[in-house]
Amino acid sequence: MTTARTARALPRRRAALGTGLAALLAVTGLGLGAAPAHATPPPATCNPDVEHIWDDITTAVITPVITEFTSFNVAPGTTGQQTKKLSEMTSVTTSINNSAEFSATYTSTLSSVGTKVGFQVANQRGNTRTTELTRVVNLNAPGFYGIYRGVLRVDGEWSRYICARSGPGKGYWINASQSGTGQYTTFSFPDEGTITCEPAAPARTVREAAQRELCK
C-alpha cells in the first residue's frame, strides 16, 4: 500500500484476509455500523513520572470500503490467465479531528483504535492509494468476474487525557480534548481478490462489498 508517509506502512494482504477479518468481527461483535458499548476512561489518579497520556476510544464504526475495482466477462474458450487493470473507486485517509496532517503523538490514539476493534489499523499519516493497479489472475471457468481491493474503514470518537502533576509522584487525569471528544478515521490491512456473484461472501466484509458492487 502506498501511504503519504511510509513509516510503518501496512503490508498488502490477499483475499484470504477477508475471511480472517470476518472472523474477528464475529468474535468482537463489531460489524457494519456497530460500535463498542463501553468507553474506558482513566482512573482518577496517575503518576506523572511514568504515565503521561491516556487515549479513550469511545466509539468505533466499521465500514467495508472498496478502493479499487474492475469487472469483466470471461467467455467460453477464453479461460486461463487474465491481465486486468483496476480503477480507483475511492480512498480512505487517516485523520485526527478531521485533519490528515496530525503529529506523531497521535500514533498511540490510532493504535488504541486497533486494540478496541480487535484488528491492526494504520497508525500513521497515510491513505489507501496505490500505483499497483494491474492484476494477473488465472480463471478456469467462464463467467462474470470482479477483481477488488479494499479495506475496513474505522471512524469514531475519542478523548485524550493527560496526567497533571499534583505532587511528587502524584497526579490526576484531565481531559485535554477540545469539546471533550475528538474524531478519528483509520483503516485495516488491504484485502484483495477475485469475486463472482455466487456463492454469497461473508457478511460485513470487504469481499461482500465487492460482491455487491459486481452484482448490483
PDB file of C-alpha atoms in Angstrom:
ATOM      1  CA  MET A   1       0.000   0.000   0.000  1.00  0.00           C
ATOM      2  CA  THR A   2       1.280   3.433  -0.795  1.00  0.00           C
ATOM      3  CA  THR A   3       0.928   5.958   2.012  1.00  0.00           C
ATOM      4  CA  ALA A   4       1.635   9.670   2.247  1.00  0.00           C
ATOM      5  CA  ARG A   5       4.420   8.813   4.701  1.00  0.00           C
ATOM      6  CA  THR A   6       5.867   5.364   4.673  1.00  0.00           C
ATOM      7  CA  ALA A   7       6.637   4.932   8.391  1.00  0.00           C
ATOM      8  CA  ARG A   8       5.146   1.621   9.474  1.00  0.00           C
ATOM      9  CA  ALA A   9       3.090   1.330   6.286  1.00  0.00           C
ATOM     10  CA  LEU A  10       0.686  -1.577   6.339  1.00  0.00           C
ATOM     11  CA  PRO A  11       1.596  -4.506   4.089  1.00  0.00           C
ATOM     12  CA  ARG A  12      -0.647  -5.838   1.350  1.00  0.00           C
ATOM     13  CA  ARG A  13      -2.782  -8.857   2.144  1.00  0.00           C
ATOM     14  CA  ARG A  14      -4.586 -11.083  -0.358  1.00  0.00           C
ATOM     15  CA  ALA A  15      -8.143 -12.377  -0.482  1.00  0.00           C
ATOM     16  CA  ALA A  16      -7.718 -14.740   2.460  1.00  0.00           C
ATOM     17  CA  LEU A  17      -7.656 -11.738   4.792  1.00  0.00           C
ATOM     18  CA  GLY A  18     -11.354 -11.107   4.140  1.00  0.00           C
ATOM     19  CA  THR A  19     -12.310 -14.331   5.897  1.00  0.00           C
ATOM     20  CA  GLY A  20      -9.957 -13.563   8.792  1.00  0.00           C
ATOM     21  CA  LEU A  21     -11.442 -10.121   9.291  1.00  0.00           C
ATOM     22  CA  ALA A  22     -14.921 -11.607   9.163  1.00  0.00           C
ATOM     23  CA  ALA A  23     -13.952 -13.962  11.988  1.00  0.00           C
ATOM     24  CA  LEU A  24     -12.541 -11.066  14.021  1.00  0.00           C
ATOM     25  CA  LEU A  25     -15.737  -9.086  13.548  1.00  0.00           C
ATOM     26  CA  ALA A  26     -17.759 -12.058  14.703  1.00  0.00           C
ATOM     27  CA  VAL A  27     -15.611 -12.539  17.809  1.00  0.00           C
ATOM     28  CA  THR A  28     -15.630  -8.879  18.827  1.00  0.00           C
ATOM     29  CA  GLY A  29     -19.271  -8.310  17.910  1.00  0.00           C
ATOM     30  CA  LEU A  30     -18.328  -5.381  15.694  1.00  0.00           C
ATOM     31  CA  GLY A  31     -19.948  -5.231  12.288  1.00  0.00           C
ATOM     32  CA  LEU A  32     -21.001  -2.693   9.725  1.00  0.00           C
ATOM     33  CA  GLY A  33     -22.265   0.341  11.620  1.00  0.00           C
ATOM     34  CA  ALA A  34     -21.611  -1.227  15.024  1.00  0.00           C
ATOM     35  CA  ALA A  35     -19.713   0.365  17.902  1.00  0.00           C
ATOM     36  CA  PRO A  36     -18.232  -0.708  21.241  1.00  0.00           C
ATOM     37  CA  ALA A  37     -20.724  -0.499  24.089  1.00  0.00           C
ATOM     38  CA  HIS A  38     -18.367   0.937  26.713  1.00  0.00           C
ATOM     39  CA  ALA A  39     -15.663   3.603  26.843  1.00  0.00           C
ATOM     40  CA  THR A  40     -12.624   3.044  29.049  1.00  0.00           C
ATOM     41  CA  PRO A  41     -11.852   6.339  30.811  1.00  0.00           C
ATOM     42  CA  PRO A  42      -8.756   6.507  33.028  1.00  0.00           C
ATOM     43  CA  PRO A  43      -8.811   6.083  36.810  1.00  0.00           C
ATOM     44  CA  ALA A  44      -8.961   9.179  38.963  1.00  0.00           C
ATOM     45  CA  THR A  45      -5.254   9.376  39.810  1.00  0.00           C
ATOM     46  CA  CYS A  46      -1.970   8.851  37.955  1.00  0.00           C
ATOM     47  CA  ASN A  47       1.790   9.049  38.355  1.00  0.00           C
ATOM     48  CA  PRO A  48       3.142  11.807  36.071  1.00  0.00           C
ATOM     49  CA  ASP A  49       6.651  10.343  36.269  1.00  0.00           C
ATOM     50  CA  VAL A  50       5.570   7.228  34.336  1.00  0.00           C
ATOM     51  CA  GLU A  51       2.078   7.992  32.990  1.00  0.00           C
ATOM     52  CA  HIS A  52       1.610  10.792  30.503  1.00  0.00           C
ATOM     53  CA  ILE A  53      -1.266  10.162  28.064  1.00  0.00           C
ATOM     54  CA  TRP A  54      -4.449   8.077  28.165  1.00  0.00           C
ATOM     55  CA  ASP A  55      -6.417   7.700  24.916  1.00  0.00           C
ATOM     56  CA  ASP A  56     -10.020   6.628  25.455  1.00  0.00           C
ATOM     57  CA  ILE A  57     -11.657   5.304  22.251  1.00  0.00           C
ATOM     58  CA  THR A  58     -15.335   5.905  22.925  1.00  0.00           C
ATOM     59  CA  THR A  59     -16.856   4.745  19.601  1.00  0.00           C
ATOM     60  CA  ALA A  60     -15.681   2.753  16.581  1.00  0.00           C
ATOM     61  CA  VAL A  61     -17.821   2.329  13.458  1.00  0.00           C
ATOM     62  CA  ILE A  62     -16.517  -0.219  10.924  1.00  0.00           C
ATOM     63  CA  THR A  63     -17.387   0.090   7.234  1.00  0.00           C
ATOM     64  CA  PRO A  64     -16.112  -2.155   4.398  1.00  0.00           C
ATOM     65  CA  VAL A  65     -14.884   0.079   1.564  1.00  0.00           C
ATOM     66  CA  ILE A  66     -13.895  -0.898  -1.993  1.00  0.00           C
ATOM     67  CA  THR A  67     -10.965   1.295  -3.025  1.00  0.00           C
ATOM     68  CA  GLU A  68     -10.135  -0.264  -6.433  1.00  0.00           C
ATOM     69  CA  PHE A  69     -12.274  -2.494  -8.656  1.00  0.00           C
ATOM     70  CA  THR A  70     -12.858  -3.859 -12.131  1.00  0.00           C
ATOM     71  CA  SER A  71     -15.377  -6.289 -13.636  1.00  0.00           C
ATOM     72  CA  PHE A  72     -15.288  -8.338 -16.828  1.00  0.00           C
ATOM     73  CA  ASN A  73     -16.808 -11.313 -18.655  1.00  0.00           C
ATOM     74  CA  VAL A  74     -14.868 -14.470 -19.442  1.00  0.00           C
ATOM     75  CA  ALA A  75     -16.374 -16.174 -22.486  1.00  0.00           C
ATOM     76  CA  PRO A  76     -16.231 -19.947 -23.062  1.00  0.00           C
ATOM     77  CA  GLY A  77     -12.923 -20.873 -24.600  1.00  0.00           C
ATOM     78  CA  THR A  78     -11.128 -17.797 -23.216  1.00  0.00           C
ATOM     79  CA  THR A  79     -10.326 -19.034 -19.726  1.00  0.00           C
ATOM     80  CA  GLY A  80      -6.820 -19.056 -18.341  1.00  0.00           C
ATOM     81  CA  GLN A  81      -4.561 -16.173 -17.444  1.00  0.00           C
ATOM     82  CA  GLN A  82      -6.191 -12.734 -17.490  1.00  0.00           C
ATOM     83  CA  THR A  83      -4.430  -9.384 -17.036  1.00  0.00           C
ATOM     84  CA  LYS A  84      -6.717  -6.602 -15.833  1.00  0.00           C
ATOM     85  CA  LYS A  85      -6.310  -3.035 -14.608  1.00  0.00           C
ATOM     86  CA  LEU A  86      -8.318  -1.872 -11.617  1.00  0.00           C
ATOM     87  CA  SER A  87      -9.953   1.558 -11.394  1.00  0.00           C
ATOM     88  CA  GLU A  88      -9.885   3.639  -8.224  1.00  0.00           C
ATOM     89  CA  MET A  89     -13.314   3.802  -6.615  1.00  0.00           C
ATOM     90  CA  THR A  90     -12.467   5.877  -3.553  1.00  0.00           C
ATOM     91  CA  SER A  91      -9.734   6.257  -0.965  1.00  0.00           C
ATOM     92  CA  VAL A  92      -9.509   6.357   2.811  1.00  0.00           C
ATOM     93  CA  THR A  93      -7.130   8.684   4.655  1.00  0.00           C
ATOM     94  CA  THR A  94      -6.111   8.511   8.284  1.00  0.00           C
ATOM     95  CA  SER A  95      -7.167  11.624  10.166  1.00  0.00           C
ATOM     96  CA  ILE A  96      -7.364  13.086  13.645  1.00  0.00           C
ATOM     97  CA  ASN A  97     -10.044  15.708  14.299  1.00  0.00           C
ATOM     98  CA  ASN A  98     -10.802  15.831  10.555  1.00  0.00           C
ATOM     99  CA  SER A  99      -7.188  16.643   9.661  1.00  0.00           C
ATOM    100  CA  ALA A 100      -4.835  14.365   7.712  1.00  0.00           C
ATOM    101  CA  GLU A 101      -1.865  16.449   8.942  1.00  0.00           C
ATOM    102  CA  PHE A 102      -1.594  15.234  12.519  1.00  0.00           C
ATOM    103  CA  SER A 103       1.535  14.828  14.616  1.00  0.00           C
ATOM    104  CA  ALA A 104       3.247  11.574  15.583  1.00  0.00           C
ATOM    105  CA  THR A 105       1.949  11.990  19.133  1.00  0.00           C
ATOM    106  CA  TYR A 106      -1.369  10.599  17.875  1.00  0.00           C
ATOM    107  CA  THR A 107       0.142   7.268  16.825  1.00  0.00           C
ATOM    108  CA  SER A 108      -0.945   5.931  20.215  1.00  0.00           C
ATOM    109  CA  THR A 109      -4.514   7.067  19.539  1.00  0.00           C
ATOM    110  CA  LEU A 110      -4.829   5.064  16.329  1.00  0.00           C
ATOM    111  CA  SER A 111      -3.029   2.097  17.906  1.00  0.00           C
ATOM    112  CA  SER A 112      -5.668   2.198  20.648  1.00  0.00           C
ATOM    113  CA  VAL A 113      -8.345   2.013  17.943  1.00  0.00           C
ATOM    114  CA  GLY A 114      -6.809  -1.252  16.734  1.00  0.00           C
ATOM    115  CA  THR A 115      -6.904  -2.606  20.283  1.00  0.00           C
ATOM    116  CA  LYS A 116     -10.539  -1.591  20.608  1.00  0.00           C
ATOM    117  CA  VAL A 117     -11.756  -3.202  17.363  1.00  0.00           C
ATOM    118  CA  GLY A 118      -9.545  -6.293  17.526  1.00  0.00           C
ATOM    119  CA  PHE A 119      -7.515  -5.940  14.324  1.00  0.00           C
ATOM    120  CA  GLN A 120      -4.499  -3.887  13.268  1.00  0.00           C
ATOM    121  CA  VAL A 121      -5.113  -0.499  11.682  1.00  0.00           C
ATOM    122  CA  ALA A 122      -2.930   2.215  10.157  1.00  0.00           C
ATOM    123  CA  ASN A 123      -1.482   4.358  12.948  1.00  0.00           C
ATOM    124  CA  GLN A 124       0.460   6.911  10.877  1.00  0.00           C
ATOM    125  CA  ARG A 125      -0.465   9.601   8.384  1.00  0.00           C
ATOM    126  CA  GLY A 126      -1.332   7.887   5.111  1.00  0.00           C
ATOM    127  CA  ASN A 127      -4.016   6.712   2.721  1.00  0.00           C
ATOM    128  CA  THR A 128      -5.096   3.663   0.753  1.00  0.00           C
ATOM    129  CA  ARG A 129      -3.997   4.877  -2.678  1.00  0.00           C
ATOM    130  CA  THR A 130      -1.681   2.617  -4.684  1.00  0.00           C
ATOM    131  CA  THR A 131       0.022   2.797  -8.065  1.00  0.00           C
ATOM    132  CA  GLU A 132      -0.129  -1.001  -8.404  1.00  0.00           C
ATOM    133  CA  LEU A 133      -3.403  -1.320 -10.297  1.00  0.00           C
ATOM    134  CA  THR A 134      -2.662  -4.231 -12.654  1.00  0.00           C
ATOM    135  CA  ARG A 135      -3.597  -7.747 -11.550  1.00  0.00           C
ATOM    136  CA  VAL A 136      -2.965 -11.102 -13.218  1.00  0.00           C
ATOM    137  CA  VAL A 137      -5.477 -13.855 -12.403  1.00  0.00           C
ATOM    138  CA  ASN A 138      -5.947 -17.408 -13.648  1.00  0.00           C
ATOM    139  CA  LEU A 139      -9.605 -18.324 -14.233  1.00  0.00           C
ATOM    140  CA  ASN A 140     -10.724 -21.841 -15.117  1.00  0.00           C
ATOM    141  CA  ALA A 141     -14.414 -21.230 -15.848  1.00  0.00           C
ATOM    142  CA  PRO A 142     -16.388 -18.746 -17.968  1.00  0.00           C
ATOM    143  CA  GLY A 143     -18.491 -16.177 -16.119  1.00  0.00           C
ATOM    144  CA  PHE A 144     -18.792 -12.634 -14.806  1.00  0.00           C
ATOM    145  CA  TYR A 145     -15.898 -11.715 -12.508  1.00  0.00           C
ATOM    146  CA  GLY A 146     -14.690  -8.840 -10.394  1.00  0.00           C
ATOM    147  CA  ILE A 147     -11.239  -8.065  -9.039  1.00  0.00           C
ATOM    148  CA  TYR A 148     -11.242  -5.879  -5.958  1.00  0.00           C
ATOM    149  CA  ARG A 149      -9.058  -4.191  -3.386  1.00  0.00           C
ATOM    150  CA  GLY A 150     -10.480  -2.630  -0.245  1.00  0.00           C
ATOM    151  CA  VAL A 151     -10.219  -2.006   3.486  1.00  0.00           C
ATOM    152  CA  LEU A 152     -12.276  -1.809   6.632  1.00  0.00           C
ATOM    153  CA  ARG A 153     -12.584   1.886   7.423  1.00  0.00           C
ATOM    154  CA  VAL A 154     -12.919   2.693  11.117  1.00  0.00           C
ATOM    155  CA  ASP A 155     -14.447   6.012  12.202  1.00  0.00           C
ATOM    156  CA  GLY A 156     -15.268   7.170  15.680  1.00  0.00           C
ATOM    157  CA  GLU A 157     -14.786   9.474  18.619  1.00  0.00           C
ATOM    158  CA  TRP A 158     -12.099   9.529  21.283  1.00  0.00           C
ATOM    159  CA  SER A 159     -10.907  11.560  24.255  1.00  0.00           C
ATOM    160  CA  ARG A 160      -7.325  12.286  25.276  1.00  0.00           C
ATOM    161  CA  TYR A 161      -6.379  12.661  28.927  1.00  0.00           C
ATOM    162  CA  ILE A 162      -3.060  13.936  30.258  1.00  0.00           C
ATOM    163  CA  CYS A 163      -1.642  13.336  33.718  1.00  0.00           C
ATOM    164  CA  ALA A 164      -1.470  16.662  35.589  1.00  0.00           C
ATOM    165  CA  ARG A 165       1.036  16.707  38.432  1.00  0.00           C
ATOM    166  CA  SER A 166      -0.327  17.467  41.905  1.00  0.00           C
ATOM    167  CA  GLY A 167       2.728  16.463  43.923  1.00  0.00           C
ATOM    168  CA  PRO A 168       5.802  14.191  43.923  1.00  0.00           C
ATOM    169  CA  GLY A 169       4.771  11.058  42.029  1.00  0.00           C
ATOM    170  CA  LYS A 170       1.128  12.094  42.206  1.00  0.00           C
ATOM    171  CA  GLY A 171      -1.293  13.490  39.680  1.00  0.00           C
ATOM    172  CA  TYR A 172      -4.768  13.306  38.217  1.00  0.00           C
ATOM    173  CA  TRP A 173      -6.099  12.805  34.696  1.00  0.00           C
ATOM    174  CA  ILE A 174      -7.618  15.778  32.903  1.00  0.00           C
ATOM    175  CA  ASN A 175      -9.453  15.732  29.589  1.00  0.00           C
ATOM    176  CA  ALA A 176      -7.293  17.592  27.072  1.00  0.00           C
ATOM    177  CA  SER A 177      -9.644  17.188  24.082  1.00  0.00           C
ATOM    178  CA  GLN A 178     -11.412  20.234  22.705  1.00  0.00           C
ATOM    179  CA  SER A 179     -15.139  19.946  23.448  1.00  0.00           C
ATOM    180  CA  GLY A 180     -14.333  16.809  25.440  1.00  0.00           C
ATOM    181  CA  THR A 181     -14.099  14.482  22.423  1.00  0.00           C
ATOM    182  CA  GLY A 182     -12.349  14.325  19.061  1.00  0.00           C
ATOM    183  CA  GLN A 183     -12.852  12.395  15.814  1.00  0.00           C
ATOM    184  CA  TYR A 184     -10.608   9.911  14.022  1.00  0.00           C
ATOM    185  CA  THR A 185     -10.516   7.805  10.838  1.00  0.00           C
ATOM    186  CA  THR A 186      -8.211   4.891  10.091  1.00  0.00           C
ATOM    187  CA  PHE A 187      -8.293   1.636   8.117  1.00  0.00           C
ATOM    188  CA  SER A 188      -7.286  -2.038   8.144  1.00  0.00           C
ATOM    189  CA  PHE A 189      -4.844  -4.023   6.032  1.00  0.00           C
ATOM    190  CA  PRO A 190      -5.934  -4.066   2.372  1.00  0.00           C
ATOM    191  CA  ASP A 191      -7.947  -7.108   1.312  1.00  0.00           C
ATOM    192  CA  GLU A 192      -7.943  -8.038  -2.373  1.00  0.00           C
ATOM    193  CA  GLY A 193      -9.065 -10.915  -4.562  1.00  0.00           C
ATOM    194  CA  THR A 194     -11.370 -12.177  -7.290  1.00  0.00           C
ATOM    195  CA  ILE A 195     -15.133 -12.375  -6.771  1.00  0.00           C
ATOM    196  CA  THR A 196     -18.200 -13.785  -8.520  1.00  0.00           C
ATOM    197  CA  CYS A 197     -21.885 -13.381  -7.731  1.00  0.00           C
ATOM    198  CA  GLU A 198     -22.122 -16.860  -6.191  1.00  0.00           C
ATOM    199  CA  PRO A 199     -21.658 -18.115  -3.519  1.00  0.00           C
ATOM    200  CA  ALA A 200     -22.528 -15.330  -1.095  1.00  0.00           C
ATOM    201  CA  ALA A 201     -19.494 -13.697   0.512  1.00  0.00           C
ATOM    202  CA  PRO A 202     -19.160 -13.497   4.327  1.00  0.00           C
ATOM    203  CA  ALA A 203     -21.292 -10.702   5.776  1.00  0.00           C
ATOM    204  CA  ARG A 204     -19.803  -7.312   6.723  1.00  0.00           C
ATOM    205  CA  THR A 205     -16.528  -7.920   4.878  1.00  0.00           C
ATOM    206  CA  VAL A 206     -14.678  -6.175   2.071  1.00  0.00           C
ATOM    207  CA  ARG A 207     -15.404  -9.244  -0.043  1.00  0.00           C
ATOM    208  CA  GLU A 208     -19.159  -8.833   0.481  1.00  0.00           C
ATOM    209  CA  ALA A 209     -18.883  -5.149  -0.514  1.00  0.00           C
ATOM    210  CA  ALA A 210     -17.058  -6.203  -3.705  1.00  0.00           C
ATOM    211  CA  GLN A 211     -19.771  -8.753  -4.466  1.00  0.00           C
ATOM    212  CA  ARG A 212     -22.446  -6.091  -4.089  1.00  0.00           C
ATOM    213  CA  GLU A 213     -20.529  -3.849  -6.493  1.00  0.00           C
ATOM    214  CA  LEU A 214     -20.194  -6.664  -9.032  1.00  0.00           C
ATOM    215  CA  CYS A 215     -23.757  -7.922  -8.877  1.00  0.00           C
ATOM    216  CA  LYS A 216     -25.726  -4.676  -8.482  1.00  0.00           C
TER     217      LYS A 216
END
